[in-house]
Amino acid sequence: MRSFLSGLSGHHQGRRPALLEELRGQTILHTRVAARGTWTVTARGWVLHSRIQQVEGPGRDGIAASAVDLRDPRLVGAALQGAELLPDGQLHLFLQGAEGPLRLSTVPRWQLEGPRGALLRAEERGEISQLPPGPPVHAAPEQLAEHAASARSGIEDRLLAQGRDEWLHPGHVVTVLANAGALEDEEFERRGPVLLARMLARGELRAGFVTAGRFRAWDMPLAEVVEHIGTTWTALGGRTPGPDMIAWFELTRAGREALGPRSELTMPPGMSGYDSPGVVGGFR
């Protein structure tokens, strides 16, 4: 227990590549477990993927360790305070959870993926490789220009109509895409961020937080907002994003002015989606 607690206090003896330092201060947003391994996702879109991950922290009988679960309540919302990379490639992440200090551990092979293609990887024998962040993936200037010049789709009209009376979150986007016929996780992951990017670039939505019953818009450049949305949605995967994930959205004056009557609003679900990017099926 002594070594565990001393690790949490920041006295780490292992290697700490620069990319690990990017994790400090982030919170855990989601965990998922499948046949191909375990994924731990942060609120800024960093993803730790490995075969199995163990979380160690306070339990009824002192310090207890067990495998990470789906949406693990011990980890979701916990704040990352530090990291330790041992010579054999083992990785420890130190967190502060609701019940006390935690340590998340994994052995090689593992990889940590970050925004704009950043990558830190440990191979079976502990060899470490890393790639620094590259150019924008979701918010290159030409992408933003295309989004700003786009025409609203029927799906986007429906989302605007829903935002007339409530703040929007990614779960609303998942719902309108599902109602328009989206089926596969890859489709939600591809179309969801683009739909939001188009509406943000046209000035119909603003992104921010909802705290204490108030919407607080982010003071960030459009490119940073769009890159964050695309990165974090991809990290979460498919139709997972929901309230308090990624961002909240509020209609702007331009968004409210766009809510005039349009024929698409009266069409059956799915039909107005054919003028939206990444349309379902092989008909376009």
CSV table of C-alpha atoms in Angstrom, one decimal, residues 63-189:
chain,number,residue,atom,x,y,z
A,63,ILE,CA,-6.7,-1.5,-1.3
A,64,ALA,CA,-8.4,-3.7,-3.9
A,65,ALA,CA,-7.7,-4.3,-7.6
A,66,SER,CA,-9.9,-5.6,-10.4
A,67,ALA,CA,-10.4,-5.4,-14.1
A,68,VAL,CA,-11.9,-2.2,-15.6
A,69,ASP,CA,-15.6,-2.6,-16.5
A,70,LEU,CA,-17.9,-1.0,-19.0
A,71,ARG,CA,-18.6,2.6,-17.9
A,72,ASP,CA,-16.7,1.7,-14.7
A,73,PRO,CA,-18.1,3.9,-11.9
A,74,ARG,CA,-14.8,4.0,-10.1
A,75,LEU,CA,-13.1,5.7,-13.1
A,76,VAL,CA,-15.8,7.8,-14.9
A,77,GLY,CA,-15.3,11.3,-13.6
A,78,ALA,CA,-12.0,10.6,-12.0
A,79,ALA,CA,-9.2,13.2,-12.5
A,80,LEU,CA,-5.8,12.2,-13.9
A,81,GLN,CA,-3.0,13.4,-11.7
A,82,GLY,CA,0.1,11.7,-13.1
A,83,ALA,CA,1.6,8.8,-14.9
A,84,GLU,CA,4.4,6.4,-14.7
A,85,LEU,CA,6.0,4.3,-17.4
A,86,LEU,CA,8.2,1.5,-16.1
A,87,PRO,CA,11.3,0.1,-18.0
A,88,ASP,CA,9.4,-3.1,-19.0
A,89,GLY,CA,6.6,-1.0,-20.6
A,90,GLN,CA,4.0,-1.3,-17.8
A,91,LEU,CA,2.0,1.9,-17.6
A,92,HIS,CA,0.4,3.3,-14.4
A,93,LEU,CA,-2.0,6.2,-14.4
A,94,PHE,CA,-2.7,7.9,-11.1
A,95,LEU,CA,-6.2,9.4,-10.5
A,96,GLN,CA,-8.4,10.9,-7.9
A,97,GLY,CA,-11.8,9.3,-7.8
A,98,ALA,CA,-14.9,10.0,-5.8
A,99,GLU,CA,-13.9,7.5,-3.2
A,100,GLY,CA,-10.2,8.3,-3.0
A,101,PRO,CA,-7.0,7.7,-5.0
A,102,LEU,CA,-6.9,5.2,-7.8
A,103,ARG,CA,-4.2,3.6,-10.0
A,104,LEU,CA,-5.0,2.3,-13.5
A,105,SER,CA,-2.5,-0.1,-14.8
A,106,THR,CA,-1.8,-2.1,-17.9
A,107,VAL,CA,1.0,-4.2,-19.4
A,108,PRO,CA,2.3,-4.2,-23.0
A,109,ARG,CA,1.0,-4.2,-25.6
A,110,TRP,CA,-0.9,-1.0,-25.2
A,111,GLN,CA,-1.3,2.3,-27.1
A,112,LEU,CA,-2.4,5.8,-26.1
A,113,GLU,CA,-4.0,7.8,-28.9
A,114,GLY,CA,-4.5,11.5,-28.8
A,115,PRO,CA,-5.9,14.4,-30.8
A,116,ARG,CA,-4.5,15.0,-34.3
A,117,GLY,CA,-2.9,11.6,-34.6
A,118,ALA,CA,-0.7,11.7,-31.5
A,119,LEU,CA,0.4,8.2,-30.5
A,120,LEU,CA,2.4,6.6,-27.7
A,121,ARG,CA,2.8,2.8,-28.0
A,122,ALA,CA,4.4,0.0,-26.0
A,123,GLU,CA,5.3,-3.2,-27.8
A,124,GLU,CA,5.4,-6.7,-26.1
A,125,ARG,CA,9.0,-6.3,-25.0
A,126,GLY,CA,8.5,-2.8,-23.7
A,127,GLU,CA,9.8,-0.9,-26.8
A,128,ILE,CA,8.3,2.5,-26.8
A,129,SER,CA,7.5,4.5,-29.9
A,130,GLN,CA,5.6,7.8,-30.2
A,131,LEU,CA,4.3,10.2,-32.8
A,132,PRO,CA,3.6,13.9,-32.0
A,133,PRO,CA,0.3,15.6,-33.0
A,134,GLY,CA,0.0,16.4,-36.7
A,135,PRO,CA,-2.2,18.7,-38.6
A,136,PRO,CA,-6.0,18.9,-37.9
A,137,VAL,CA,-8.0,15.8,-38.7
A,138,HIS,CA,-11.5,17.3,-38.5
A,139,ALA,CA,-11.0,21.0,-38.8
A,140,ALA,CA,-8.6,21.8,-41.6
A,141,PRO,CA,-9.2,25.2,-43.2
A,142,GLU,CA,-10.7,23.6,-46.4
A,143,GLN,CA,-13.0,21.4,-44.3
A,144,LEU,CA,-14.3,24.4,-42.3
A,145,ALA,CA,-14.8,26.4,-45.5
A,146,GLU,CA,-16.8,23.5,-47.0
A,147,HIS,CA,-19.0,23.3,-43.8
A,148,ALA,CA,-19.6,27.0,-43.8
A,149,ALA,CA,-20.8,27.0,-47.4
A,150,SER,CA,-23.0,23.9,-47.0
A,151,ALA,CA,-26.8,24.0,-47.3
A,152,ARG,CA,-28.9,22.8,-44.4
A,153,SER,CA,-30.2,19.3,-44.6
A,154,GLY,CA,-33.6,18.1,-43.4
A,155,ILE,CA,-31.8,16.3,-40.5
A,156,GLU,CA,-30.2,19.5,-39.5
A,157,ASP,CA,-33.5,21.3,-39.6
A,158,ARG,CA,-35.0,18.8,-37.2
A,159,LEU,CA,-32.1,19.3,-34.8
A,160,LEU,CA,-32.6,23.1,-35.0
A,161,ALA,CA,-36.3,22.6,-34.2
A,162,GLN,CA,-35.4,20.5,-31.2
A,163,GLY,CA,-33.0,23.1,-30.0
A,164,ARG,CA,-35.7,25.8,-30.0
A,165,ASP,CA,-36.8,24.8,-26.6
A,166,GLU,CA,-33.8,23.0,-25.0
A,167,TRP,CA,-30.0,22.8,-25.1
A,168,LEU,CA,-28.7,20.1,-27.4
A,169,HIS,CA,-26.2,17.4,-26.7
A,170,PRO,CA,-24.6,14.6,-28.9
A,171,GLY,CA,-27.3,12.2,-27.9
A,172,HIS,CA,-29.8,14.3,-29.8
A,173,VAL,CA,-27.6,14.0,-32.9
A,174,VAL,CA,-27.6,10.2,-32.4
A,175,THR,CA,-31.4,10.2,-32.2
A,176,VAL,CA,-32.0,12.2,-35.4
A,177,LEU,CA,-29.5,10.1,-37.3
A,178,ALA,CA,-31.1,6.9,-36.1
A,179,ASN,CA,-34.5,8.2,-37.1
A,180,ALA,CA,-33.1,8.9,-40.5
A,181,GLY,CA,-32.0,5.3,-40.9
A,182,ALA,CA,-28.4,5.2,-39.5
A,183,LEU,CA,-27.6,1.7,-38.3
A,184,GLU,CA,-23.9,1.0,-37.9
A,185,ASP,CA,-21.7,2.5,-35.2
A,186,GLU,CA,-19.3,3.6,-37.9
A,187,GLU,CA,-22.0,5.7,-39.5
A,188,PHE,CA,-22.9,7.6,-36.3
A,189,GLU,CA,-19.2,8.1,-35.7
